[in-house]
Amino acid sequence: NKQKFIITGDECYFENACSLKIPLPKAAAYSIDSNKKFLNSISDDEKILTLHDPIYLPGDKIHFRKIYPD
């Protein structure tokens, strides 16, 4: 059982809103349709890590490790 992660930038600002599939406001999105398609592509078993969410404080560190295929 492997955990899946999605790292977002401008596609998704707040983890909670993305999990609920709430699209960005029209003024913030380059393309509302693309934003909706992206949100709908996220499955329930994927953990969203957004680089804009203030729940990740400047001092918090998220460590990524490179995974090599077998």
mmCIF file of N, CA and C in Angstrom:
data_model
loop_
_atom_site.group_PDB
_atom_site.id
_atom_site.type_symbol
_atom_site.label_atom_id
_atom_site.label_comp_id
_atom_site.label_asym_id
_atom_site.label_seq_id
_atom_site.Cartn_x
_atom_site.Cartn_y
_atom_site.Cartn_z
ATOM 1 N N ASN A 1 0.847 -1.188 0.000
ATOM 2 C CA ASN A 1 0.000 0.000 0.000
ATOM 3 C C ASN A 1 0.884 1.240 0.000
ATOM 4 N N LYS A 2 0.982 1.900 -1.121
ATOM 5 C CA LYS A 2 1.834 3.078 -1.248
ATOM 6 C C LYS A 2 0.985 4.339 -1.192
ATOM 7 N N GLN A 3 1.484 5.323 -0.464
ATOM 8 C CA GLN A 3 0.776 6.597 -0.381
ATOM 9 C C GLN A 3 1.149 7.447 -1.594
ATOM 10 N N LYS A 4 0.177 8.147 -2.146
ATOM 11 C CA LYS A 4 0.389 8.993 -3.319
ATOM 12 C C LYS A 4 0.277 10.451 -2.907
ATOM 13 N N PHE A 5 1.136 11.279 -3.500
ATOM 14 C CA PHE A 5 1.144 12.707 -3.209
ATOM 15 C C PHE A 5 1.030 13.499 -4.498
ATOM 16 N N ILE A 6 0.384 14.652 -4.397
ATOM 17 C CA ILE A 6 0.342 15.619 -5.490
ATOM 18 C C ILE A 6 0.887 16.923 -4.931
ATOM 19 N N ILE A 7 1.917 17.452 -5.578
ATOM 20 C CA ILE A 7 2.485 18.739 -5.177
ATOM 21 C C ILE A 7 1.943 19.780 -6.144
ATOM 22 N N THR A 8 1.251 20.768 -5.607
ATOM 23 C CA THR A 8 0.626 21.772 -6.470
ATOM 24 C C THR A 8 1.282 23.134 -6.294
ATOM 25 N N GLY A 9 1.095 23.960 -7.283
ATOM 26 C CA GLY A 9 1.538 25.351 -7.228
ATOM 27 C C GLY A 9 0.308 26.224 -7.374
ATOM 28 N N ASP A 10 0.186 26.866 -8.528
ATOM 29 C CA ASP A 10 -0.930 27.784 -8.754
ATOM 30 C C ASP A 10 -2.243 27.086 -9.113
ATOM 31 N N GLU A 11 -2.225 25.765 -9.244
ATOM 32 C CA GLU A 11 -3.468 25.044 -9.539
ATOM 33 C C GLU A 11 -4.366 24.970 -8.319
ATOM 34 N N CYS A 12 -3.763 25.104 -7.154
ATOM 35 C CA CYS A 12 -4.484 24.844 -5.917
ATOM 36 C C CYS A 12 -3.787 25.607 -4.791
ATOM 37 N N TYR A 13 -4.488 26.509 -4.134
ATOM 38 C CA TYR A 13 -3.859 27.307 -3.080
ATOM 39 C C TYR A 13 -4.049 26.714 -1.691
ATOM 40 N N PHE A 14 -5.193 26.126 -1.428
ATOM 41 C CA PHE A 14 -5.490 25.630 -0.089
ATOM 42 C C PHE A 14 -5.853 24.149 -0.148
ATOM 43 N N GLU A 15 -5.164 23.368 0.650
ATOM 44 C CA GLU A 15 -5.349 21.916 0.643
ATOM 45 C C GLU A 15 -6.808 21.525 0.864
ATOM 46 N N ASN A 16 -7.472 22.157 1.815
ATOM 47 C CA ASN A 16 -8.856 21.813 2.127
ATOM 48 C C ASN A 16 -9.778 22.075 0.938
ATOM 49 N N ALA A 17 -9.628 23.222 0.300
ATOM 50 C CA ALA A 17 -10.472 23.551 -0.856
ATOM 51 C C ALA A 17 -10.234 22.569 -2.000
ATOM 52 N N CYS A 18 -8.985 22.190 -2.203
ATOM 53 C CA CYS A 18 -8.682 21.239 -3.276
ATOM 54 C C CYS A 18 -9.270 19.869 -2.972
ATOM 55 N N SER A 19 -9.176 19.445 -1.727
ATOM 56 C CA SER A 19 -9.744 18.150 -1.337
ATOM 57 C C SER A 19 -11.250 18.124 -1.555
ATOM 58 N N LEU A 20 -11.884 19.269 -1.357
ATOM 59 C CA LEU A 20 -13.333 19.385 -1.572
ATOM 60 C C LEU A 20 -13.681 19.704 -3.025
ATOM 61 N N LYS A 21 -12.637 19.822 -3.865
ATOM 62 C CA LYS A 21 -12.777 20.109 -5.301
ATOM 63 C C LYS A 21 -13.460 21.451 -5.569
ATOM 64 N N ILE A 22 -13.110 22.440 -4.750
ATOM 65 C CA ILE A 22 -13.620 23.801 -4.932
ATOM 66 C C ILE A 22 -12.654 24.530 -5.859
ATOM 67 N N PRO A 23 -13.104 24.957 -7.032
ATOM 68 C CA PRO A 23 -12.194 25.614 -7.974
ATOM 69 C C PRO A 23 -11.751 26.994 -7.491
ATOM 70 N N LEU A 24 -10.666 27.454 -8.081
ATOM 71 C CA LEU A 24 -10.174 28.793 -7.772
ATOM 72 C C LEU A 24 -11.187 29.838 -8.226
ATOM 73 N N PRO A 25 -11.187 31.011 -7.597
ATOM 74 C CA PRO A 25 -12.034 32.102 -8.084
ATOM 75 C C PRO A 25 -11.609 32.493 -9.503
ATOM 76 N N LYS A 26 -12.538 32.981 -10.267
ATOM 77 C CA LYS A 26 -12.275 33.343 -11.663
ATOM 78 C C LYS A 26 -11.082 34.289 -11.793
ATOM 79 N N ALA A 27 -10.946 35.238 -10.876
ATOM 80 C CA ALA A 27 -9.851 36.212 -10.943
ATOM 81 C C ALA A 27 -8.488 35.580 -10.676
ATOM 82 N N ALA A 28 -8.466 34.424 -10.010
ATOM 83 C CA ALA A 28 -7.193 33.793 -9.646
ATOM 84 C C ALA A 28 -6.764 32.694 -10.617
ATOM 85 N N ALA A 29 -7.667 32.234 -11.449
ATOM 86 C CA ALA A 29 -7.363 31.104 -12.334
ATOM 87 C C ALA A 29 -7.082 31.579 -13.750
ATOM 88 N N TYR A 30 -6.057 31.007 -14.346
ATOM 89 C CA TYR A 30 -5.767 31.285 -15.753
ATOM 90 C C TYR A 30 -6.871 30.692 -16.621
ATOM 91 N N SER A 31 -7.294 29.484 -16.263
ATOM 92 C CA SER A 31 -8.366 28.809 -16.987
ATOM 93 C C SER A 31 -9.245 28.063 -15.981
ATOM 94 N N ILE A 32 -10.481 28.488 -15.859
ATOM 95 C CA ILE A 32 -11.423 27.837 -14.949
ATOM 96 C C ILE A 32 -11.635 26.380 -15.361
ATOM 97 N N ASP A 33 -11.762 26.125 -16.665
ATOM 98 C CA ASP A 33 -11.976 24.755 -17.135
ATOM 99 C C ASP A 33 -10.802 23.852 -16.786
ATOM 100 N N SER A 34 -9.584 24.332 -17.007
ATOM 101 C CA SER A 34 -8.400 23.532 -16.673
ATOM 102 C C SER A 34 -8.307 23.290 -15.178
ATOM 103 N N ASN A 35 -8.656 24.299 -14.392
ATOM 104 C CA ASN A 35 -8.612 24.152 -12.943
ATOM 105 C C ASN A 35 -9.607 23.087 -12.480
ATOM 106 N N LYS A 36 -10.812 23.114 -13.036
ATOM 107 C CA LYS A 36 -11.828 22.114 -12.678
ATOM 108 C C LYS A 36 -11.385 20.712 -13.097
ATOM 109 N N LYS A 37 -10.793 20.596 -14.289
ATOM 110 C CA LYS A 37 -10.311 19.289 -14.752
ATOM 111 C C LYS A 37 -9.223 18.763 -13.830
ATOM 112 N N PHE A 38 -8.316 19.640 -13.415
ATOM 113 C CA PHE A 38 -7.253 19.229 -12.497
ATOM 114 C C PHE A 38 -7.847 18.726 -11.187
ATOM 115 N N LEU A 39 -8.753 19.493 -10.596
ATOM 116 C CA LEU A 39 -9.354 19.097 -9.320
ATOM 117 C C LEU A 39 -10.095 17.767 -9.441
ATOM 118 N N ASN A 40 -10.792 17.577 -10.548
ATOM 119 C CA ASN A 40 -11.540 16.334 -10.743
ATOM 120 C C ASN A 40 -10.630 15.140 -11.003
ATOM 121 N N SER A 41 -9.379 15.399 -11.375
ATOM 122 C CA SER A 41 -8.444 14.299 -11.630
ATOM 123 C C SER A 41 -7.817 13.756 -10.348
ATOM 124 N N ILE A 42 -7.977 14.471 -9.241
ATOM 125 C CA ILE A 42 -7.383 14.052 -7.972
ATOM 126 C C ILE A 42 -8.259 12.969 -7.349
ATOM 127 N N SER A 43 -7.636 11.848 -7.033
ATOM 128 C CA SER A 43 -8.401 10.762 -6.409
ATOM 129 C C SER A 43 -8.372 10.911 -4.889
ATOM 130 N N ASP A 44 -9.303 10.248 -4.245
ATOM 131 C CA ASP A 44 -9.436 10.364 -2.788
ATOM 132 C C ASP A 44 -8.241 9.800 -2.031
ATOM 133 N N ASP A 45 -7.466 8.927 -2.662
ATOM 134 C CA ASP A 45 -6.319 8.336 -1.966
ATOM 135 C C ASP A 45 -5.024 9.133 -2.158
ATOM 136 N N GLU A 46 -5.104 10.276 -2.812
ATOM 137 C CA GLU A 46 -3.928 11.116 -3.034
ATOM 138 C C GLU A 46 -3.888 12.258 -2.017
ATOM 139 N N LYS A 47 -2.735 12.458 -1.412
ATOM 140 C CA LYS A 47 -2.528 13.539 -0.443
ATOM 141 C C LYS A 47 -2.047 14.770 -1.207
ATOM 142 N N ILE A 48 -2.711 15.902 -0.992
ATOM 143 C CA ILE A 48 -2.373 17.149 -1.676
ATOM 144 C C ILE A 48 -1.410 17.951 -0.814
ATOM 145 N N LEU A 49 -0.301 18.347 -1.402
ATOM 146 C CA LEU A 49 0.651 19.249 -0.756
ATOM 147 C C LEU A 49 0.731 20.494 -1.627
ATOM 148 N N THR A 50 0.187 21.585 -1.137
ATOM 149 C CA THR A 50 0.200 22.813 -1.923
ATOM 150 C C THR A 50 1.241 23.769 -1.365
ATOM 151 N N LEU A 51 1.946 24.416 -2.247
ATOM 152 C CA LEU A 51 3.038 25.298 -1.835
ATOM 153 C C LEU A 51 2.552 26.666 -1.374
ATOM 154 N N HIS A 52 1.253 26.929 -1.461
ATOM 155 C CA HIS A 52 0.708 28.235 -1.072
ATOM 156 C C HIS A 52 -0.043 28.217 0.250
ATOM 157 N N ASP A 53 -0.342 27.050 0.776
ATOM 158 C CA ASP A 53 -1.209 26.944 1.952
ATOM 159 C C ASP A 53 -0.489 27.397 3.218
ATOM 160 N N PRO A 54 -1.065 28.347 3.962
ATOM 161 C CA PRO A 54 -0.417 28.836 5.184
ATOM 162 C C PRO A 54 -0.372 27.807 6.314
ATOM 163 N N ILE A 55 -1.031 26.644 6.147
ATOM 164 C CA ILE A 55 -0.912 25.625 7.195
ATOM 165 C C ILE A 55 0.507 25.086 7.268
ATOM 166 N N TYR A 56 1.264 25.244 6.176
ATOM 167 C CA TYR A 56 2.681 24.894 6.192
ATOM 168 C C TYR A 56 3.443 26.164 6.519
ATOM 169 N N LEU A 57 3.892 26.279 7.721
ATOM 170 C CA LEU A 57 4.578 27.492 8.171
ATOM 171 C C LEU A 57 5.969 27.574 7.559
ATOM 172 N N PRO A 58 6.529 28.794 7.470
ATOM 173 C CA PRO A 58 7.854 28.951 6.856
ATOM 174 C C PRO A 58 8.931 28.059 7.481
ATOM 175 N N GLY A 59 8.812 27.750 8.752
ATOM 176 C CA GLY A 59 9.817 26.910 9.400
ATOM 177 C C GLY A 59 9.601 25.419 9.196
ATOM 178 N N ASP A 60 8.412 25.047 8.710
ATOM 179 C CA ASP A 60 8.128 23.628 8.489
ATOM 180 C C ASP A 60 8.918 23.125 7.292
ATOM 181 N N LYS A 61 9.324 21.889 7.370
ATOM 182 C CA LYS A 61 10.057 21.301 6.253
ATOM 183 C C LYS A 61 9.359 20.024 5.830
ATOM 184 N N ILE A 62 9.205 19.894 4.549
ATOM 185 C CA ILE A 62 8.690 18.658 3.981
ATOM 186 C C ILE A 62 9.859 18.041 3.236
ATOM 187 N N HIS A 63 10.221 16.847 3.603
ATOM 188 C CA HIS A 63 11.375 16.192 2.996
ATOM 189 C C HIS A 63 10.911 15.228 1.913
ATOM 190 N N PHE A 64 11.530 15.343 0.758
ATOM 191 C CA PHE A 64 11.232 14.454 -0.350
ATOM 192 C C PHE A 64 12.457 13.597 -0.615
ATOM 193 N N ARG A 65 12.216 12.374 -0.916
ATOM 194 C CA ARG A 65 13.315 11.472 -1.217
ATOM 195 C C ARG A 65 13.076 10.947 -2.617
ATOM 196 N N LYS A 66 14.141 10.909 -3.391
ATOM 197 C CA LYS A 66 14.020 10.430 -4.760
ATOM 198 C C LYS A 66 13.805 8.922 -4.733
ATOM 199 N N ILE A 67 12.848 8.477 -5.485
ATOM 200 C CA ILE A 67 12.536 7.056 -5.536
ATOM 201 C C ILE A 67 12.942 6.532 -6.909
ATOM 202 N N TYR A 68 13.728 5.502 -6.892
ATOM 203 C CA TYR A 68 14.190 4.899 -8.135
ATOM 204 C C TYR A 68 13.342 3.672 -8.446
ATOM 205 N N PRO A 69 12.937 3.519 -9.698
ATOM 206 C CA PRO A 69 12.139 2.337 -10.048
ATOM 207 C C PRO A 69 12.973 1.065 -9.884
ATOM 208 N N ASP A 70 12.315 -0.022 -9.576
ATOM 209 C CA ASP A 70 13.005 -1.317 -9.420
ATOM 210 C C ASP A 70 13.554 -1.806 -10.740
#
